[in-house]
PDB file of C-alpha atoms and ligand atoms in Angstrom:
ATOM      1  CA  MET A  17      98.633 101.532 100.704  1.00 80.00           C
ATOM      2  CA  ARG A  18      99.269 103.087 103.986  1.00 94.00           C
ATOM      3  CA  PRO A  19     103.052 103.919 105.165  1.00 96.00           C
ATOM      4  CA  ASN A  20     103.166 101.777 108.211  1.00 96.00           C
ATOM      5  CA  GLY A  21     101.367  98.497 107.640  1.00 97.00           C
ATOM      6  CA  ILE A  22      97.741  97.159 107.457  1.00 97.00           C
ATOM      7  CA  VAL A  23      94.852  98.337 109.776  1.00 98.00           C
ATOM      8  CA  ILE A  24      93.526  95.376 111.760  1.00 98.00           C
ATOM      9  CA  ALA A  25      89.612  95.708 112.870  1.00 98.00           C
ATOM     10  CA  ILE A  26      88.553  93.805 116.119  1.00 98.00           C
ATOM     11  CA  ASP A  27      84.869  94.581 116.988  1.00 98.00           C
ATOM     12  CA  GLY A  28      82.937  92.128 119.103  1.00 97.00           C
ATOM     13  CA  PRO A  29      80.496  92.728 122.287  1.00 95.00           C
ATOM     14  CA  ALA A  30      81.630  93.869 125.818  1.00 90.00           C
ATOM     15  CA  GLY A  31      84.132  91.557 127.807  1.00 90.00           C
ATOM     16  CA  VAL A  32      84.821  89.161 124.851  1.00 95.00           C
ATOM     17  CA  GLY A  33      88.873  90.091 125.209  1.00 94.00           C
ATOM     18  CA  LYS A  34      89.157  92.581 122.207  1.00 96.00           C
ATOM     19  CA  SER A  35      91.735  94.632 124.180  1.00 95.00           C
ATOM     20  CA  THR A  36      93.712  91.525 125.299  1.00 95.00           C
ATOM     21  CA  VAL A  37      94.024  90.297 122.094  1.00 97.00           C
ATOM     22  CA  GLY A  38      94.912  93.463 120.341  1.00 98.00           C
ATOM     23  CA  LYS A  39      97.473  94.061 122.325  1.00 98.00           C
ATOM     24  CA  LEU A  40      99.446  90.651 121.798  1.00 98.00           C
ATOM     25  CA  VAL A  41      98.479  90.830 117.898  1.00 98.00           C
ATOM     26  CA  ALA A  42      99.689  94.148 118.115  1.00 98.00           C
ATOM     27  CA  SER A  43     103.081  93.399 119.801  1.00 97.00           C
ATOM     28  CA  ARG A  44     103.814  90.221 117.842  1.00 97.00           C
ATOM     29  CA  LEU A  45     103.411  92.298 114.383  1.00 97.00           C
ATOM     30  CA  GLY A  46     105.312  95.807 115.824  1.00 97.00           C
ATOM     31  CA  TYR A  47     101.875  97.232 115.465  1.00 97.00           C
ATOM     32  CA  SER A  48     100.439 100.366 117.612  1.00 97.00           C
ATOM     33  CA  PHE A  49      97.346  99.519 119.593  1.00 98.00           C
ATOM     34  CA  ILE A  50      94.081 101.305 120.210  1.00 97.00           C
ATOM     35  CA  SER A  51      90.913 100.629 122.256  1.00 97.00           C
ATOM     36  CA  THR A  52      88.397 103.037 120.921  1.00 98.00           C
ATOM     37  CA  GLY A  53      86.238 102.097 123.996  1.00 97.00           C
ATOM     38  CA  LYS A  54      88.368 104.202 126.391  1.00 97.00           C
ATOM     39  CA  MET A  55      88.041 107.171 124.149  1.00 98.00           C
ATOM     40  CA  TYR A  56      84.054 107.182 125.042  1.00 98.00           C
ATOM     41  CA  ARG A  57      85.058 106.353 128.772  1.00 98.00           C
ATOM     42  CA  ALA A  58      87.330 109.408 129.027  1.00 98.00           C
ATOM     43  CA  LEU A  59      84.581 111.416 127.681  1.00 98.00           C
ATOM     44  CA  ALA A  60      81.761 109.894 130.049  1.00 98.00           C
ATOM     45  CA  TRP A  61      84.237 110.222 132.765  1.00 98.00           C
ATOM     46  CA  LYS A  62      84.677 113.830 132.114  1.00 98.00           C
ATOM     47  CA  ALA A  63      81.117 114.445 131.957  1.00 98.00           C
ATOM     48  CA  LEU A  64      80.168 112.358 135.194  1.00 98.00           C
ATOM     49  CA  GLU A  65      83.036 114.698 137.193  1.00 97.00           C
ATOM     50  CA  LEU A  66      81.176 117.948 135.449  1.00 97.00           C
ATOM     51  CA  GLY A  67      77.858 116.888 136.329  1.00 97.00           C
ATOM     52  CA  LEU A  68      76.650 116.790 132.393  1.00 97.00           C
ATOM     53  CA  GLY A  69      73.306 115.568 131.400  1.00 95.00           C
ATOM     54  CA  LEU A  70      74.324 112.300 129.616  1.00 96.00           C
ATOM     55  CA  GLU A  71      71.438 112.717 127.222  1.00 95.00           C
ATOM     56  CA  ASP A  72      72.919 116.358 126.106  1.00 97.00           C
ATOM     57  CA  GLU A  73      74.354 115.963 123.008  1.00 98.00           C
ATOM     58  CA  GLY A  74      74.906 119.246 122.030  1.00 98.00           C
ATOM     59  CA  ALA A  75      76.935 119.648 125.360  1.00 98.00           C
ATOM     60  CA  LEU A  76      78.750 116.528 125.217  1.00 98.00           C
ATOM     61  CA  VAL A  77      80.004 117.706 121.720  1.00 98.00           C
ATOM     62  CA  ASP A  78      81.136 120.600 123.145  1.00 98.00           C
ATOM     63  CA  LEU A  79      82.908 119.361 125.853  1.00 98.00           C
ATOM     64  CA  ALA A  80      84.745 116.775 123.715  1.00 98.00           C
ATOM     65  CA  GLU A  81      85.407 119.566 121.397  1.00 98.00           C
ATOM     66  CA  ALA A  82      87.329 121.765 123.988  1.00 98.00           C
ATOM     67  CA  LEU A  83      89.014 118.937 125.754  1.00 98.00           C
ATOM     68  CA  LYS A  84      92.729 118.522 124.399  1.00 98.00           C
ATOM     69  CA  TRP A  85      92.694 114.952 123.848  1.00 98.00           C
ATOM     70  CA  ALA A  86      96.365 112.835 123.950  1.00 96.00           C
ATOM     71  CA  PHE A  87      97.722 109.507 123.356  1.00 94.00           C
ATOM     72  CA  PRO A  88     101.019 109.554 125.049  1.00 93.00           C
ATOM     73  CA  LYS A  89     103.295 106.638 123.801  1.00 89.00           C
ATOM     74  CA  GLY A  90     103.329 103.752 126.884  1.00 87.00           C
ATOM     75  CA  GLU A  91     105.193 101.047 127.375  1.00 88.00           C
ATOM     76  CA  GLY A  92     103.554  98.464 125.140  1.00 94.00           C
ATOM     77  CA  PRO A  93     101.703  98.790 122.063  1.00 97.00           C
ATOM     78  CA  GLU A  94      98.767 100.754 123.756  1.00 96.00           C
ATOM     79  CA  ALA A  95      99.026 104.321 123.528  1.00 92.00           C
ATOM     80  CA  GLY A  96      97.726 106.058 126.912  1.00 94.00           C
ATOM     81  CA  ILE A  97      94.999 108.669 126.922  1.00 97.00           C
ATOM     82  CA  SER A  98      94.984 112.093 128.570  1.00 97.00           C
ATOM     83  CA  LEU A  99      92.318 114.809 128.755  1.00 98.00           C
ATOM     84  CA  ASP A 100      93.454 118.434 129.250  1.00 97.00           C
ATOM     85  CA  GLY A 101      96.771 116.809 130.493  1.00 97.00           C
ATOM     86  CA  ARG A 102      95.576 114.451 133.338  1.00 97.00           C
ATOM     87  CA  ARG A 103      96.137 110.525 132.196  1.00 97.00           C
ATOM     88  CA  LEU A 104      93.502 108.764 132.656  1.00 97.00           C
ATOM     89  CA  GLU A 105      93.700 104.564 133.674  1.00 94.00           C
ATOM     90  CA  LEU A 106      91.712 103.431 136.358  1.00 93.00           C
ATOM     91  CA  GLU A 107      89.297 105.959 136.375  1.00 95.00           C
ATOM     92  CA  LEU A 108      87.822 104.224 132.845  1.00 96.00           C
ATOM     93  CA  THR A 109      87.610 100.856 134.226  1.00 91.00           C
ATOM     94  CA  ASP A 110      84.860 102.210 136.781  1.00 92.00           C
ATOM     95  CA  GLU A 111      81.274 100.594 136.538  1.00 88.00           C
ATOM     96  CA  ALA A 112      79.640 104.179 136.693  1.00 95.00           C
ATOM     97  CA  VAL A 113      81.582 105.094 133.545  1.00 96.00           C
ATOM     98  CA  SER A 114      81.092 101.516 131.712  1.00 91.00           C
ATOM     99  CA  ARG A 115      77.163 102.364 132.069  1.00 90.00           C
ATOM    100  CA  ALA A 116      77.628 106.236 131.042  1.00 96.00           C
ATOM    101  CA  SER A 117      80.152 105.709 127.841  1.00 96.00           C
ATOM    102  CA  SER A 118      77.471 102.817 126.543  1.00 90.00           C
ATOM    103  CA  GLY A 119      75.049 105.880 126.955  1.00 93.00           C
ATOM    104  CA  ILE A 120      76.548 108.336 125.384  1.00 97.00           C
ATOM    105  CA  ALA A 121      77.894 105.980 122.489  1.00 95.00           C
ATOM    106  CA  LYS A 122      74.452 106.241 121.195  1.00 94.00           C
ATOM    107  CA  LEU A 123      74.633 109.923 120.208  1.00 97.00           C
ATOM    108  CA  ALA A 124      75.379 110.617 116.738  1.00 97.00           C
ATOM    109  CA  GLY A 125      77.372 113.587 117.375  1.00 98.00           C
ATOM    110  CA  VAL A 126      79.329 112.156 120.031  1.00 98.00           C
ATOM    111  CA  ARG A 127      80.168 109.299 117.417  1.00 97.00           C
ATOM    112  CA  LEU A 128      81.267 111.356 114.699  1.00 98.00           C
ATOM    113  CA  PHE A 129      83.661 113.440 116.826  1.00 98.00           C
ATOM    114  CA  MET A 130      85.088 109.806 117.977  1.00 98.00           C
ATOM    115  CA  LEU A 131      85.241 109.061 114.167  1.00 98.00           C
ATOM    116  CA  GLY A 132      87.479 111.567 113.555  1.00 98.00           C
ATOM    117  CA  MET A 133      90.075 111.176 115.983  1.00 97.00           C
ATOM    118  CA  GLN A 134      89.957 107.510 115.299  1.00 98.00           C
ATOM    119  CA  ARG A 135      90.523 108.038 111.554  1.00 98.00           C
ATOM    120  CA  GLN A 136      93.344 109.883 112.147  1.00 97.00           C
ATOM    121  CA  ALA A 137      94.979 107.848 114.523  1.00 95.00           C
ATOM    122  CA  GLY A 138      94.748 104.942 112.193  1.00 96.00           C
ATOM    123  CA  ARG A 139      95.157 106.302 108.598  1.00 95.00           C
ATOM    124  CA  ALA A 140      98.927 105.573 108.401  1.00 97.00           C
ATOM    125  CA  GLY A 141      98.383 101.815 109.390  1.00 97.00           C
ATOM    126  CA  GLY A 142     100.553  99.724 111.461  1.00 97.00           C
ATOM    127  CA  MET A 143      97.363  99.939 114.023  1.00 97.00           C
ATOM    128  CA  VAL A 144      95.207  97.068 115.710  1.00 98.00           C
ATOM    129  CA  MET A 145      92.334  99.103 116.725  1.00 98.00           C
ATOM    130  CA  GLU A 146      88.998  97.369 118.647  1.00 98.00           C
ATOM    131  CA  GLY A 147      85.625  98.323 119.428  1.00 97.00           C
ATOM    132  CA  ARG A 148      82.218  98.148 118.102  1.00 96.00           C
ATOM    133  CA  ASP A 149      82.156  99.697 114.579  1.00 97.00           C
ATOM    134  CA  ILE A 150      85.890  99.191 113.318  1.00 98.00           C
ATOM    135  CA  GLY A 151      85.269  97.108 110.531  1.00 98.00           C
ATOM    136  CA  THR A 152      81.549  98.780 109.424  1.00 97.00           C
ATOM    137  CA  ASN A 153      82.048 102.210 109.767  1.00 97.00           C
ATOM    138  CA  VAL A 154      85.467 103.894 111.083  1.00 98.00           C
ATOM    139  CA  PHE A 155      87.619 101.476 108.716  1.00 98.00           C
ATOM    140  CA  PRO A 156      85.400 100.133 106.253  1.00 98.00           C
ATOM    141  CA  ASP A 157      88.366  99.598 104.083  1.00 97.00           C
ATOM    142  CA  ALA A 158      90.484  97.858 106.786  1.00 98.00           C
ATOM    143  CA  GLU A 159      92.865  94.966 105.314  1.00 98.00           C
ATOM    144  CA  LEU A 160      91.951  92.567 108.111  1.00 98.00           C
ATOM    145  CA  LYS A 161      88.354  92.614 110.129  1.00 98.00           C
ATOM    146  CA  VAL A 162      87.733  90.022 112.741  1.00 98.00           C
ATOM    147  CA  TYR A 163      85.045  89.708 114.599  1.00 98.00           C
ATOM    148  CA  LEU A 164      85.674  88.301 117.698  1.00 98.00           C
ATOM    149  CA  ASP A 165      82.428  86.751 120.108  1.00 97.00           C
ATOM    150  CA  ALA A 166      81.648  84.666 122.539  1.00 97.00           C
ATOM    151  CA  SER A 167      78.622  83.633 124.730  1.00 96.00           C
ATOM    152  CA  PRO A 168      77.782  85.915 127.583  1.00 96.00           C
ATOM    153  CA  GLU A 169      78.165  83.191 129.967  1.00 97.00           C
ATOM    154  CA  ALA A 170      81.758  82.116 129.424  1.00 95.00           C
ATOM    155  CA  ARG A 171      82.345  86.503 129.410  1.00 96.00           C
ATOM    156  CA  ALA A 172      80.604  86.607 132.483  1.00 96.00           C
ATOM    157  CA  ARG A 173      82.948  83.893 133.916  1.00 95.00           C
ATOM    158  CA  ARG A 174      86.052  85.078 132.555  1.00 92.00           C
ATOM    159  CA  ARG A 175      85.202  88.373 134.214  1.00 90.00           C
ATOM    160  CA  VAL A 176      84.417  86.617 137.709  1.00 93.00           C
ATOM    161  CA  GLY A 177      87.950  85.342 137.254  1.00 92.00           C
ATOM    162  CA  GLN A 178      89.597  88.628 136.618  1.00 86.00           C
ATOM    163  CA  LEU A 179      87.853  90.105 139.638  1.00 87.00           C
ATOM    164  CA  LYS A 180      89.119  87.281 141.847  1.00 91.00           C
ATOM    165  CA  ALA A 181      92.250  87.467 140.813  1.00 91.00           C
ATOM    166  CA  GLN A 182      92.444  91.211 141.799  1.00 87.00           C
ATOM    167  CA  GLY A 183      91.318  89.934 145.295  1.00 91.00           C
ATOM    168  CA  THR A 184      87.490  91.980 144.561  1.00 88.00           C
ATOM    169  CA  GLU A 185      84.378  90.412 145.371  1.00 89.00           C
ATOM    170  CA  ALA A 186      82.226  89.127 142.175  1.00 90.00           C
ATOM    171  CA  ASP A 187      78.413  88.256 141.810  1.00 93.00           C
ATOM    172  CA  TYR A 188      78.394  86.018 138.789  1.00 96.00           C
ATOM    173  CA  SER A 189      74.721  86.639 138.067  1.00 97.00           C
ATOM    174  CA  GLY A 190      75.092  90.587 138.424  1.00 95.00           C
ATOM    175  CA  ILE A 191      77.921  90.421 135.870  1.00 93.00           C
ATOM    176  CA  LEU A 192      75.893  88.205 133.418  1.00 96.00           C
ATOM    177  CA  ASP A 193      72.882  90.535 133.668  1.00 94.00           C
ATOM    178  CA  PHE A 194      75.135  93.679 133.065  1.00 90.00           C
ATOM    179  CA  ILE A 195      77.087  92.161 130.376  1.00 92.00           C
ATOM    180  CA  ILE A 196      73.500  91.047 128.746  1.00 94.00           C
ATOM    181  CA  LYS A 197      72.170  94.841 129.180  1.00 91.00           C
ATOM    182  CA  ARG A 198      75.454  96.137 127.278  1.00 87.00           C
ATOM    183  CA  ASP A 199      75.172  93.951 124.243  1.00 92.00           C
ATOM    184  CA  ALA A 200      71.191  94.923 124.202  1.00 91.00           C
ATOM    185  CA  GLN A 201      72.247  98.336 124.335  1.00 88.00           C
ATOM    186  CA  ASP A 202      75.439  98.459 121.820  1.00 88.00           C
ATOM    187  CA  SER A 203      73.676  95.988 119.428  1.00 92.00           C
ATOM    188  CA  GLY A 204      70.434  97.526 119.571  1.00 92.00           C
ATOM    189  CA  ARG A 205      71.157 101.401 119.233  1.00 90.00           C
ATOM    190  CA  LYS A 206      70.637 103.144 115.866  1.00 93.00           C
ATOM    191  CA  ASN A 207      73.659 104.803 115.344  1.00 92.00           C
ATOM    192  CA  ASN A 208      76.940 102.389 114.422  1.00 91.00           C
ATOM    193  CA  PRO A 209      75.199  99.647 116.242  1.00 93.00           C
ATOM    194  CA  LEU A 210      77.637  96.435 116.909  1.00 94.00           C
ATOM    195  CA  ARG A 211      77.366  94.499 114.347  1.00 93.00           C
ATOM    196  CA  LYS A 212      79.673  91.844 112.046  1.00 97.00           C
ATOM    197  CA  ALA A 213      80.875  93.025 108.792  1.00 98.00           C
ATOM    198  CA  ASP A 214      80.238  91.248 106.263  1.00 97.00           C
ATOM    199  CA  ASP A 215      83.538  90.610 105.259  1.00 98.00           C
ATOM    200  CA  ALA A 216      84.971  90.218 108.458  1.00 98.00           C
ATOM    201  CA  HIS A 217      86.240  86.816 109.979  1.00 98.00           C
ATOM    202  CA  TYR A 218      83.848  85.430 112.563  1.00 98.00           C
ATOM    203  CA  LEU A 219      85.873  83.832 115.433  1.00 98.00           C
ATOM    204  CA  ASP A 220      83.991  82.517 118.236  1.00 96.00           C
ATOM    205  CA  SER A 221      86.164  82.450 121.674  1.00 95.00           C
ATOM    206  CA  THR A 222      83.769  80.746 124.087  1.00 93.00           C
ATOM    207  CA  GLU A 223      85.728  77.454 124.078  1.00 92.00           C
ATOM    208  CA  MET A 224      89.261  78.896 122.549  1.00 93.00           C
ATOM    209  CA  PRO A 225      92.059  80.129 124.796  1.00 92.00           C
ATOM    210  CA  ARG A 226      93.455  83.846 124.211  1.00 92.00           C
ATOM    211  CA  GLU A 227      96.478  82.029 122.743  1.00 95.00           C
ATOM    212  CA  LYS A 228      94.499  79.987 120.426  1.00 97.00           C
ATOM    213  CA  VAL A 229      92.526  83.397 119.435  1.00 97.00           C
ATOM    214  CA  VAL A 230      95.679  85.331 118.915  1.00 98.00           C
ATOM    215  CA  GLU A 231      97.499  82.616 116.787  1.00 98.00           C
ATOM    216  CA  SER A 232      94.307  82.761 114.357  1.00 98.00           C
ATOM    217  CA  ILE A 233      94.667  86.075 113.826  1.00 98.00           C
ATOM    218  CA  VAL A 234      98.277  86.099 112.934  1.00 98.00           C
ATOM    219  CA  GLU A 235      97.286  83.517 110.755  1.00 98.00           C
ATOM    220  CA  LEU A 236      94.811  85.520 108.707  1.00 98.00           C
ATOM    221  CA  TYR A 237      97.763  88.362 108.719  1.00 98.00           C
ATOM    222  CA  LYS A 238     100.337  86.197 107.060  1.00 97.00           C
ATOM    223  CA  ARG A 239      97.793  84.654 104.470  1.00 95.00           C
ATOM    224  CA  LEU A 240      96.881  88.327 103.843  1.00 92.00           C
ATOM    225  CA  GLY A 241     100.402  88.521 102.683  1.00 80.00           C
ATOM    226  CA  GLU A 242     100.567  85.444 100.659  1.00 72.00           C
ATOM    227  CA  SER A 243      97.506  86.517  98.602  1.00 64.00           C
ATOM    228  CA  GLY A 244      99.657  89.765  97.886  1.00 50.00           C
ATOM    229  CA  LYS A 245      97.207  92.132  99.578  1.00 49.00           C
TER     230      LYS A 245
HETATM  231  O1   DC B 305      85.034  98.393 124.543  1.00 82.26           O
HETATM  232  P1   DC B 305      84.336  99.638 125.994  1.00 82.26           P
HETATM  233  O2   DC B 305      83.207  98.573 126.820  1.00 82.26           O
HETATM  234  O3   DC B 305      85.388  99.868 126.942  1.00 82.26           O
HETATM  235  O4   DC B 305      83.317 100.142 125.313  1.00 82.26           O
HETATM  236  C1   DC B 305      82.814 101.415 126.373  1.00 82.26           C
HETATM  237  C2   DC B 305      81.446 101.845 125.285  1.00 82.26           C
HETATM  238  O5   DC B 305      81.556 102.504 124.451  1.00 82.26           O
HETATM  239  C3   DC B 305      80.630 100.336 124.826  1.00 82.26           C
HETATM  240  O6   DC B 305      79.490  99.927 126.003  1.00 82.26           O
HETATM  241  C4   DC B 305      80.311 100.819 123.173  1.00 82.26           C
HETATM  242  C5   DC B 305      80.931 102.300 123.530  1.00 82.26           C
HETATM  243  N1   DC B 305      81.972 102.009 122.076  1.00 82.26           N
HETATM  244  C6   DC B 305      81.072 102.037 121.285  1.00 82.26           C
HETATM  245  O7   DC B 305      79.968 102.530 120.435  1.00 82.26           O
HETATM  246  N2   DC B 305      81.805 101.866 119.532  1.00 82.26           N
HETATM  247  C7   DC B 305      83.088 101.877 119.666  1.00 82.26           C
HETATM  248  N3   DC B 305      84.031 101.800 118.455  1.00 82.26           N
HETATM  249  C8   DC B 305      84.123 101.389 120.869  1.00 82.26           C
HETATM  250  C9   DC B 305      82.904 101.431 122.012  1.00 82.26           C
END
């Protein structure tokens, strides 16, 4: 038993809405929320800033270990992320950072470093954590695991919608291409690739509105309580 509640692991491909859904589920349950992708993005951002080679595993691990990582409490269920006292927000959404984060996430040493931080953050429970390997590797003992999926086309359409809503130009076919490449990179790597844990619930959100996805996960959580877990 964990003192603060259970761990809910949400995994799935890029752009499927894991963060939006995860935050809403966490709010409903009074849980905390962590997007582990932001940890990879933060390290990638710093490496780009320093001009480090993105294949240089030793240098990246040294950098990760030398940095002062902090996860300050935010307004909602999600903690912020800061490196050496600098709070990172918009920097992490940059396309170059997205690409670099997917690249450095292939490296075993980088993953091991992240694993330690992630286990530490979720150990006490009361946590919704999303990423690619939460149910398979970070918390194989998570009490509730969800694999959230949607077709690449649906994810690209949603991304175009988000960008347009922000008043940003969006090119559907470029975005679709980017999503397909990132899926291949995240699923095809040797170390902890994106894959559904055997005991994860599979939710295909291609045709499902966000609220329905949130409702389904909250329902799974309640059922867990009823089965006495
Ligand atoms: O979820 P995201 O797009 O913010 O993640 C950025 C990259 O980090 C993604 O391409 C793959 C990697 N990642 C990972 O390998 N394992 C995780 N648990 C989370 C993210």
